[in-house]
Amino acid sequence: MASRDEHRYPKLLRVPRVPDDAWLSQPQAACQLGIALFRIGALIACGHLTPAENSAGRAGVTITSVQAEKTWRDSATYRAKTLRLLKDTIGFF
């Protein structure tokens, strides 16, 4: 069984490989955003975080997408957050 840091994206997804200094693991991203790890998958599925692999092929996200998400969360109004939640929920169906 692989540890969490060794997870990889399926090859069918064609996730870009980025330099290690532009990549964060999903647990690191969750920690930086102050959210639960399972929410990272939802943010990736909704297009709010950009999936990426590091030089070793490990699954994660780009640092720039995490920074953009953190900036949005810090500055978005309650209305914007509610509209985004509604849009993301409808997008799943």
PDB file of N, CA and C in Angstrom:
ATOM      1  N   MET A   1       0.847  -1.181   0.000  1.00  0.00           N
ATOM      2  CA  MET A   1       0.000   0.000   0.000  1.00  0.00           C
ATOM      3  C   MET A   1       0.891   1.243   0.000  1.00  0.00           C
ATOM      4  N   ALA A   2       0.578   2.202  -0.841  1.00  0.00           N
ATOM      5  CA  ALA A   2       1.369   3.427  -0.969  1.00  0.00           C
ATOM      6  C   ALA A   2       0.942   4.448   0.079  1.00  0.00           C
ATOM      7  N   SER A   3       1.915   5.241   0.537  1.00  0.00           N
ATOM      8  CA  SER A   3       1.572   6.309   1.466  1.00  0.00           C
ATOM      9  C   SER A   3       0.853   7.427   0.701  1.00  0.00           C
ATOM     10  N   ARG A   4       0.279   8.341   1.444  1.00  0.00           N
ATOM     11  CA  ARG A   4      -0.456   9.443   0.795  1.00  0.00           C
ATOM     12  C   ARG A   4       0.418  10.259  -0.136  1.00  0.00           C
ATOM     13  N   ASP A   5       1.685  10.461   0.239  1.00  0.00           N
ATOM     14  CA  ASP A   5       2.579  11.279  -0.573  1.00  0.00           C
ATOM     15  C   ASP A   5       2.979  10.590  -1.875  1.00  0.00           C
ATOM     16  N   GLU A   6       2.720   9.292  -2.000  1.00  0.00           N
ATOM     17  CA  GLU A   6       3.120   8.563  -3.187  1.00  0.00           C
ATOM     18  C   GLU A   6       1.979   8.346  -4.171  1.00  0.00           C
ATOM     19  N   HIS A   7       0.819   8.894  -3.911  1.00  0.00           N
ATOM     20  CA  HIS A   7      -0.306   8.728  -4.830  1.00  0.00           C
ATOM     21  C   HIS A   7       0.005   9.402  -6.156  1.00  0.00           C
ATOM     22  N   ARG A   8      -0.536   8.810  -7.198  1.00  0.00           N
ATOM     23  CA  ARG A   8      -0.332   9.341  -8.543  1.00  0.00           C
ATOM     24  C   ARG A   8      -1.688   9.507  -9.227  1.00  0.00           C
ATOM     25  N   TYR A   9      -1.750  10.414 -10.182  1.00  0.00           N
ATOM     26  CA  TYR A   9      -2.962  10.573 -10.977  1.00  0.00           C
ATOM     27  C   TYR A   9      -2.999   9.475 -12.035  1.00  0.00           C
ATOM     28  N   PRO A  10      -4.198   9.025 -12.423  1.00  0.00           N
ATOM     29  CA  PRO A  10      -4.280   8.047 -13.521  1.00  0.00           C
ATOM     30  C   PRO A  10      -3.699   8.646 -14.798  1.00  0.00           C
ATOM     31  N   LYS A  11      -3.053   7.830 -15.606  1.00  0.00           N
ATOM     32  CA  LYS A  11      -2.411   8.321 -16.833  1.00  0.00           C
ATOM     33  C   LYS A  11      -3.413   8.912 -17.813  1.00  0.00           C
ATOM     34  N   LEU A  12      -4.665   8.498 -17.750  1.00  0.00           N
ATOM     35  CA  LEU A  12      -5.681   9.024 -18.666  1.00  0.00           C
ATOM     36  C   LEU A  12      -5.966  10.508 -18.444  1.00  0.00           C
ATOM     37  N   LEU A  13      -5.683  11.019 -17.248  1.00  0.00           N
ATOM     38  CA  LEU A  13      -5.972  12.427 -16.954  1.00  0.00           C
ATOM     39  C   LEU A  13      -5.003  13.395 -17.624  1.00  0.00           C
ATOM     40  N   ARG A  14      -3.817  12.928 -17.980  1.00  0.00           N
ATOM     41  CA  ARG A  14      -2.806  13.780 -18.612  1.00  0.00           C
ATOM     42  C   ARG A  14      -2.552  15.054 -17.810  1.00  0.00           C
ATOM     43  N   VAL A  15      -2.172  14.861 -16.587  1.00  0.00           N
ATOM     44  CA  VAL A  15      -1.870  15.962 -15.686  1.00  0.00           C
ATOM     45  C   VAL A  15      -0.459  16.469 -15.992  1.00  0.00           C
ATOM     46  N   PRO A  16      -0.269  17.780 -16.076  1.00  0.00           N
ATOM     47  CA  PRO A  16       1.068  18.297 -16.393  1.00  0.00           C
ATOM     48  C   PRO A  16       2.068  18.028 -15.277  1.00  0.00           C
ATOM     49  N   ARG A  17       3.304  17.819 -15.656  1.00  0.00           N
ATOM     50  CA  ARG A  17       4.398  17.663 -14.703  1.00  0.00           C
ATOM     51  C   ARG A  17       5.056  19.024 -14.546  1.00  0.00           C
ATOM     52  N   VAL A  18       5.195  19.484 -13.308  1.00  0.00           N
ATOM     53  CA  VAL A  18       5.762  20.809 -13.033  1.00  0.00           C
ATOM     54  C   VAL A  18       7.008  20.654 -12.160  1.00  0.00           C
ATOM     55  N   PRO A  19       7.869  21.671 -12.136  1.00  0.00           N
ATOM     56  CA  PRO A  19       9.048  21.617 -11.258  1.00  0.00           C
ATOM     57  C   PRO A  19       8.621  21.496  -9.791  1.00  0.00           C
ATOM     58  N   ASP A  20       9.487  20.912  -8.998  1.00  0.00           N
ATOM     59  CA  ASP A  20       9.163  20.706  -7.585  1.00  0.00           C
ATOM     60  C   ASP A  20       8.868  22.007  -6.848  1.00  0.00           C
ATOM     61  N   ASP A  21       9.479  23.107  -7.260  1.00  0.00           N
ATOM     62  CA  ASP A  21       9.243  24.373  -6.572  1.00  0.00           C
ATOM     63  C   ASP A  21       7.930  25.045  -6.987  1.00  0.00           C
ATOM     64  N   ALA A  22       7.195  24.442  -7.916  1.00  0.00           N
ATOM     65  CA  ALA A  22       5.892  24.964  -8.347  1.00  0.00           C
ATOM     66  C   ALA A  22       4.769  24.008  -7.968  1.00  0.00           C
ATOM     67  N   TRP A  23       5.069  23.042  -7.097  1.00  0.00           N
ATOM     68  CA  TRP A  23       4.142  21.946  -6.787  1.00  0.00           C
ATOM     69  C   TRP A  23       3.957  21.818  -5.285  1.00  0.00           C
ATOM     70  N   LEU A  24       2.727  21.457  -4.884  1.00  0.00           N
ATOM     71  CA  LEU A  24       2.418  21.116  -3.493  1.00  0.00           C
ATOM     72  C   LEU A  24       1.660  19.797  -3.479  1.00  0.00           C
ATOM     73  N   SER A  25       1.910  18.978  -2.467  1.00  0.00           N
ATOM     74  CA  SER A  25       1.112  17.763  -2.323  1.00  0.00           C
ATOM     75  C   SER A  25      -0.297  18.182  -1.895  1.00  0.00           C
ATOM     76  N   GLN A  26      -1.243  17.295  -2.083  1.00  0.00           N
ATOM     77  CA  GLN A  26      -2.613  17.617  -1.684  1.00  0.00           C
ATOM     78  C   GLN A  26      -2.727  17.858  -0.177  1.00  0.00           C
ATOM     79  N   PRO A  27      -2.068  17.058   0.688  1.00  0.00           N
ATOM     80  CA  PRO A  27      -2.127  17.377   2.123  1.00  0.00           C
ATOM     81  C   PRO A  27      -1.526  18.745   2.461  1.00  0.00           C
ATOM     82  N   GLN A  28      -0.432  19.130   1.783  1.00  0.00           N
ATOM     83  CA  GLN A  28       0.158  20.448   2.013  1.00  0.00           C
ATOM     84  C   GLN A  28      -0.792  21.556   1.572  1.00  0.00           C
ATOM     85  N   ALA A  29      -1.458  21.354   0.446  1.00  0.00           N
ATOM     86  CA  ALA A  29      -2.414  22.347  -0.048  1.00  0.00           C
ATOM     87  C   ALA A  29      -3.575  22.504   0.932  1.00  0.00           C
ATOM     88  N   ALA A  30      -4.078  21.387   1.447  1.00  0.00           N
ATOM     89  CA  ALA A  30      -5.175  21.434   2.420  1.00  0.00           C
ATOM     90  C   ALA A  30      -4.749  22.202   3.667  1.00  0.00           C
ATOM     91  N   CYS A  31      -3.527  21.965   4.103  1.00  0.00           N
ATOM     92  CA  CYS A  31      -3.007  22.663   5.279  1.00  0.00           C
ATOM     93  C   CYS A  31      -2.896  24.168   5.023  1.00  0.00           C
ATOM     94  N   GLN A  32      -2.377  24.553   3.864  1.00  0.00           N
ATOM     95  CA  GLN A  32      -2.234  25.978   3.543  1.00  0.00           C
ATOM     96  C   GLN A  32      -3.582  26.682   3.430  1.00  0.00           C
ATOM     97  N   LEU A  33      -4.584  25.962   2.913  1.00  0.00           N
ATOM     98  CA  LEU A  33      -5.913  26.563   2.768  1.00  0.00           C
ATOM     99  C   LEU A  33      -6.745  26.440   4.036  1.00  0.00           C
ATOM    100  N   GLY A  34      -6.303  25.614   4.974  1.00  0.00           N
ATOM    101  CA  GLY A  34      -7.037  25.434   6.220  1.00  0.00           C
ATOM    102  C   GLY A  34      -8.328  24.651   6.036  1.00  0.00           C
ATOM    103  N   ILE A  35      -8.299  23.659   5.137  1.00  0.00           N
ATOM    104  CA  ILE A  35      -9.484  22.850   4.864  1.00  0.00           C
ATOM    105  C   ILE A  35      -9.131  21.370   4.994  1.00  0.00           C
ATOM    106  N   ALA A  36     -10.147  20.524   5.003  1.00  0.00           N
ATOM    107  CA  ALA A  36      -9.945  19.087   5.072  1.00  0.00           C
ATOM    108  C   ALA A  36      -9.402  18.571   3.734  1.00  0.00           C
ATOM    109  N   LEU A  37      -8.627  17.500   3.798  1.00  0.00           N
ATOM    110  CA  LEU A  37      -7.989  16.940   2.615  1.00  0.00           C
ATOM    111  C   LEU A  37      -8.997  16.562   1.531  1.00  0.00           C
ATOM    112  N   PHE A  38     -10.149  15.994   1.896  1.00  0.00           N
ATOM    113  CA  PHE A  38     -11.127  15.578   0.880  1.00  0.00           C
ATOM    114  C   PHE A  38     -11.672  16.762   0.088  1.00  0.00           C
ATOM    115  N   ARG A  39     -11.603  17.962   0.641  1.00  0.00           N
ATOM    116  CA  ARG A  39     -12.091  19.141  -0.079  1.00  0.00           C
ATOM    117  C   ARG A  39     -11.159  19.539  -1.223  1.00  0.00           C
ATOM    118  N   ILE A  40      -9.898  19.135  -1.148  1.00  0.00           N
ATOM    119  CA  ILE A  40      -8.960  19.425  -2.234  1.00  0.00           C
ATOM    120  C   ILE A  40      -9.444  18.758  -3.514  1.00  0.00           C
ATOM    121  N   GLY A  41      -9.896  17.506  -3.405  1.00  0.00           N
ATOM    122  CA  GLY A  41     -10.429  16.793  -4.573  1.00  0.00           C
ATOM    123  C   GLY A  41     -11.620  17.517  -5.178  1.00  0.00           C
ATOM    124  N   ALA A  42     -12.484  18.051  -4.332  1.00  0.00           N
ATOM    125  CA  ALA A  42     -13.644  18.793  -4.831  1.00  0.00           C
ATOM    126  C   ALA A  42     -13.202  20.071  -5.537  1.00  0.00           C
ATOM    127  N   LEU A  43     -12.208  20.758  -4.989  1.00  0.00           N
ATOM    128  CA  LEU A  43     -11.714  21.981  -5.629  1.00  0.00           C
ATOM    129  C   LEU A  43     -11.054  21.679  -6.968  1.00  0.00           C
ATOM    130  N   ILE A  44     -10.375  20.533  -7.063  1.00  0.00           N
ATOM    131  CA  ILE A  44      -9.785  20.126  -8.335  1.00  0.00           C
ATOM    132  C   ILE A  44     -10.894  19.808  -9.336  1.00  0.00           C
ATOM    133  N   ALA A  45     -11.893  19.052  -8.896  1.00  0.00           N
ATOM    134  CA  ALA A  45     -12.999  18.662  -9.784  1.00  0.00           C
ATOM    135  C   ALA A  45     -13.768  19.868 -10.297  1.00  0.00           C
ATOM    136  N   CYS A  46     -13.872  20.910  -9.495  1.00  0.00           N
ATOM    137  CA  CYS A  46     -14.606  22.114  -9.902  1.00  0.00           C
ATOM    138  C   CYS A  46     -13.733  23.094 -10.684  1.00  0.00           C
ATOM    139  N   GLY A  47     -12.458  22.785 -10.815  1.00  0.00           N
ATOM    140  CA  GLY A  47     -11.569  23.642 -11.590  1.00  0.00           C
ATOM    141  C   GLY A  47     -10.964  24.797 -10.818  1.00  0.00           C
ATOM    142  N   HIS A  48     -11.081  24.785  -9.498  1.00  0.00           N
ATOM    143  CA  HIS A  48     -10.535  25.878  -8.702  1.00  0.00           C
ATOM    144  C   HIS A  48      -9.066  25.655  -8.354  1.00  0.00           C
ATOM    145  N   LEU A  49      -8.608  24.405  -8.369  1.00  0.00           N
ATOM    146  CA  LEU A  49      -7.197  24.080  -8.182  1.00  0.00           C
ATOM    147  C   LEU A  49      -6.715  23.318  -9.409  1.00  0.00           C
ATOM    148  N   THR A  50      -5.475  23.540  -9.786  1.00  0.00           N
ATOM    149  CA  THR A  50      -4.901  22.905 -10.966  1.00  0.00           C
ATOM    150  C   THR A  50      -4.098  21.676 -10.545  1.00  0.00           C
ATOM    151  N   PRO A  51      -4.518  20.478 -10.986  1.00  0.00           N
ATOM    152  CA  PRO A  51      -3.753  19.279 -10.633  1.00  0.00           C
ATOM    153  C   PRO A  51      -2.411  19.285 -11.353  1.00  0.00           C
ATOM    154  N   ALA A  52      -1.412  18.708 -10.703  1.00  0.00           N
ATOM    155  CA  ALA A  52      -0.077  18.642 -11.293  1.00  0.00           C
ATOM    156  C   ALA A  52       0.694  17.503 -10.647  1.00  0.00           C
ATOM    157  N   GLU A  53       1.723  17.056 -11.353  1.00  0.00           N
ATOM    158  CA  GLU A  53       2.640  16.055 -10.806  1.00  0.00           C
ATOM    159  C   GLU A  53       3.995  16.712 -10.621  1.00  0.00           C
ATOM    160  N   ASN A  54       4.729  16.276  -9.592  1.00  0.00           N
ATOM    161  CA  ASN A  54       6.088  16.785  -9.421  1.00  0.00           C
ATOM    162  C   ASN A  54       7.045  15.964 -10.268  1.00  0.00           C
ATOM    163  N   SER A  55       8.335  16.206 -10.134  1.00  0.00           N
ATOM    164  CA  SER A  55       9.320  15.514 -10.964  1.00  0.00           C
ATOM    165  C   SER A  55       9.348  14.012 -10.703  1.00  0.00           C
ATOM    166  N   ALA A  56       8.883  13.575  -9.534  1.00  0.00           N
ATOM    167  CA  ALA A  56       8.829  12.148  -9.207  1.00  0.00           C
ATOM    168  C   ALA A  56       7.511  11.514  -9.643  1.00  0.00           C
ATOM    169  N   GLY A  57       6.594  12.308 -10.187  1.00  0.00           N
ATOM    170  CA  GLY A  57       5.311  11.795 -10.654  1.00  0.00           C
ATOM    171  C   GLY A  57       4.257  11.701  -9.583  1.00  0.00           C
ATOM    172  N   ARG A  58       4.457  12.353  -8.446  1.00  0.00           N
ATOM    173  CA  ARG A  58       3.473  12.312  -7.360  1.00  0.00           C
ATOM    174  C   ARG A  58       2.337  13.309  -7.608  1.00  0.00           C
ATOM    175  N   ALA A  59       1.144  12.932  -7.202  1.00  0.00           N
ATOM    176  CA  ALA A  59      -0.040  13.771  -7.395  1.00  0.00           C
ATOM    177  C   ALA A  59      -0.023  14.958  -6.448  1.00  0.00           C
ATOM    178  N   GLY A  60      -0.452  16.104  -6.963  1.00  0.00           N
ATOM    179  CA  GLY A  60      -0.542  17.309  -6.161  1.00  0.00           C
ATOM    180  C   GLY A  60      -1.229  18.401  -6.951  1.00  0.00           C
ATOM    181  N   VAL A  61      -0.965  19.637  -6.577  1.00  0.00           N
ATOM    182  CA  VAL A  61      -1.543  20.794  -7.252  1.00  0.00           C
ATOM    183  C   VAL A  61      -0.467  21.856  -7.416  1.00  0.00           C
ATOM    184  N   THR A  62      -0.718  22.814  -8.301  1.00  0.00           N
ATOM    185  CA  THR A  62       0.254  23.885  -8.492  1.00  0.00           C
ATOM    186  C   THR A  62       0.166  24.899  -7.353  1.00  0.00           C
ATOM    187  N   ILE A  63       1.302  25.454  -7.023  1.00  0.00           N
ATOM    188  CA  ILE A  63       1.360  26.464  -5.964  1.00  0.00           C
ATOM    189  C   ILE A  63       0.563  27.705  -6.370  1.00  0.00           C
ATOM    190  N   THR A  64       0.636  28.078  -7.647  1.00  0.00           N
ATOM    191  CA  THR A  64      -0.082  29.277  -8.089  1.00  0.00           C
ATOM    192  C   THR A  64      -1.585  29.117  -7.930  1.00  0.00           C
ATOM    193  N   SER A  65      -2.121  27.912  -8.169  1.00  0.00           N
ATOM    194  CA  SER A  65      -3.560  27.722  -8.013  1.00  0.00           C
ATOM    195  C   SER A  65      -3.956  27.757  -6.530  1.00  0.00           C
ATOM    196  N   VAL A  66      -3.083  27.261  -5.657  1.00  0.00           N
ATOM    197  CA  VAL A  66      -3.359  27.329  -4.214  1.00  0.00           C
ATOM    198  C   VAL A  66      -3.332  28.779  -3.743  1.00  0.00           C
ATOM    199  N   GLN A  67      -2.352  29.542  -4.219  1.00  0.00           N
ATOM    200  CA  GLN A  67      -2.272  30.955  -3.846  1.00  0.00           C
ATOM    201  C   GLN A  67      -3.485  31.732  -4.354  1.00  0.00           C
ATOM    202  N   ALA A  68      -3.916  31.431  -5.584  1.00  0.00           N
ATOM    203  CA  ALA A  68      -5.096  32.108  -6.139  1.00  0.00           C
ATOM    204  C   ALA A  68      -6.340  31.753  -5.327  1.00  0.00           C
ATOM    205  N   GLU A  69      -6.471  30.491  -4.948  1.00  0.00           N
ATOM    206  CA  GLU A  69      -7.628  30.069  -4.143  1.00  0.00           C
ATOM    207  C   GLU A  69      -7.603  30.741  -2.775  1.00  0.00           C
ATOM    208  N   LYS A  70      -6.436  30.827  -2.157  1.00  0.00           N
ATOM    209  CA  LYS A  70      -6.324  31.472  -0.844  1.00  0.00           C
ATOM    210  C   LYS A  70      -6.678  32.956  -0.953  1.00  0.00           C
ATOM    211  N   THR A  71      -6.194  33.619  -1.996  1.00  0.00           N
ATOM    212  CA  THR A  71      -6.516  35.032  -2.202  1.00  0.00           C
ATOM    213  C   THR A  71      -8.011  35.213  -2.395  1.00  0.00           C
ATOM    214  N   TRP A  72      -8.634  34.345  -3.201  1.00  0.00           N
ATOM    215  CA  TRP A  72     -10.067  34.446  -3.439  1.00  0.00           C
ATOM    216  C   TRP A  72     -10.833  34.245  -2.134  1.00  0.00           C
ATOM    217  N   ARG A  73     -10.463  33.228  -1.358  1.00  0.00           N
ATOM    218  CA  ARG A  73     -11.152  32.957  -0.093  1.00  0.00           C
ATOM    219  C   ARG A  73     -11.031  34.123   0.879  1.00  0.00           C
ATOM    220  N   ASP A  74      -9.864  34.770   0.898  1.00  0.00           N
ATOM    221  CA  ASP A  74      -9.644  35.887   1.819  1.00  0.00           C
ATOM    222  C   ASP A  74     -10.411  37.141   1.421  1.00  0.00           C
ATOM    223  N   SER A  75     -10.682  37.306   0.112  1.00  0.00           N
ATOM    224  CA  SER A  75     -11.292  38.557  -0.332  1.00  0.00           C
ATOM    225  C   SER A  75     -12.734  38.427  -0.830  1.00  0.00           C
ATOM    226  N   ALA A  76     -13.221  37.215  -1.022  1.00  0.00           N
ATOM    227  CA  ALA A  76     -14.567  37.032  -1.573  1.00  0.00           C
ATOM    228  C   ALA A  76     -15.640  37.405  -0.547  1.00  0.00           C
ATOM    229  N   THR A  77     -16.696  37.986  -1.056  1.00  0.00           N
ATOM    230  CA  THR A  77     -17.826  38.334  -0.189  1.00  0.00           C
ATOM    231  C   THR A  77     -18.647  37.080   0.105  1.00  0.00           C
ATOM    232  N   TYR A  78     -19.492  37.190   1.084  1.00  0.00           N
ATOM    233  CA  TYR A  78     -20.383  36.078   1.422  1.00  0.00           C
ATOM    234  C   TYR A  78     -21.246  35.707   0.213  1.00  0.00           C
ATOM    235  N   ARG A  79     -21.707  36.719  -0.509  1.00  0.00           N
ATOM    236  CA  ARG A  79     -22.536  36.476  -1.701  1.00  0.00           C
ATOM    237  C   ARG A  79     -21.748  35.712  -2.769  1.00  0.00           C
ATOM    238  N   ALA A  80     -20.507  36.110  -3.013  1.00  0.00           N
ATOM    239  CA  ALA A  80     -19.675  35.430  -4.006  1.00  0.00           C
ATOM    240  C   ALA A  80     -19.426  33.981  -3.619  1.00  0.00           C
ATOM    241  N   LYS A  81     -19.195  33.740  -2.338  1.00  0.00           N
ATOM    242  CA  LYS A  81     -18.978  32.369  -1.868  1.00  0.00           C
ATOM    243  C   LYS A  81     -20.240  31.526  -2.030  1.00  0.00           C
ATOM    244  N   THR A  82     -21.389  32.123  -1.758  1.00  0.00           N
ATOM    245  CA  THR A  82     -22.658  31.411  -1.903  1.00  0.00           C
ATOM    246  C   THR A  82     -22.927  31.090  -3.372  1.00  0.00           C
ATOM    247  N   LEU A  83     -22.706  32.052  -4.262  1.00  0.00           N
ATOM    248  CA  LEU A  83     -22.907  31.820  -5.699  1.00  0.00           C
ATOM    249  C   LEU A  83     -21.957  30.746  -6.228  1.00  0.00           C
ATOM    250  N   ARG A  84     -20.734  30.764  -5.764  1.00  0.00           N
ATOM    251  CA  ARG A  84     -19.781  29.744  -6.188  1.00  0.00           C
ATOM    252  C   ARG A  84     -20.215  28.356  -5.719  1.00  0.00           C
ATOM    253  N   LEU A  85     -20.670  28.256  -4.488  1.00  0.00           N
ATOM    254  CA  LEU A  85     -21.161  26.980  -3.968  1.00  0.00           C
ATOM    255  C   LEU A  85     -22.339  26.480  -4.796  1.00  0.00           C
ATOM    256  N   LEU A  86     -23.255  27.358  -5.119  1.00  0.00           N
ATOM    257  CA  LEU A  86     -24.410  26.994  -5.935  1.00  0.00           C
ATOM    258  C   LEU A  86     -23.971  26.526  -7.323  1.00  0.00           C
ATOM    259  N   LYS A  87     -23.087  27.270  -7.952  1.00  0.00           N
ATOM    260  CA  LYS A  87     -22.586  26.915  -9.285  1.00  0.00           C
ATOM    261  C   LYS A  87     -21.865  25.568  -9.255  1.00  0.00           C
ATOM    262  N   ASP A  88     -21.011  25.343  -8.260  1.00  0.00           N
ATOM    263  CA  ASP A  88     -20.285  24.076  -8.149  1.00  0.00           C
ATOM    264  C   ASP A  88     -21.215  22.905  -7.889  1.00  0.00           C
ATOM    265  N   THR A  89     -22.236  23.129  -7.075  1.00  0.00           N
ATOM    266  CA  THR A  89     -23.205  22.064  -6.772  1.00  0.00           C
ATOM    267  C   THR A  89     -23.985  21.684  -8.020  1.00  0.00           C
ATOM    268  N   ILE A  90     -24.439  22.677  -8.779  1.00  0.00           N
ATOM    269  CA  ILE A  90     -25.179  22.400 -10.023  1.00  0.00           C
ATOM    270  C   ILE A  90     -24.266  21.718 -11.037  1.00  0.00           C
ATOM    271  N   GLY A  91     -23.008  22.065 -11.066  1.00  0.00           N
ATOM    272  CA  GLY A  91     -22.046  21.478 -11.987  1.00  0.00           C
ATOM    273  C   GLY A  91     -21.848  19.986 -11.766  1.00  0.00           C
ATOM    274  N   PHE A  92     -22.096  19.504 -10.565  1.00  0.00           N
ATOM    275  CA  PHE A  92     -21.939  18.075 -10.293  1.00  0.00           C
ATOM    276  C   PHE A  92     -23.093  17.252 -10.844  1.00  0.00           C
ATOM    277  N   PHE A  93     -24.221  17.897 -11.138  1.00  0.00           N
ATOM    278  CA  PHE A  93     -25.396  17.157 -11.612  1.00  0.00           C
ATOM    279  C   PHE A  93     -25.608  17.361 -13.046  1.00  0.00           C
TER     280      PHE A  93
END
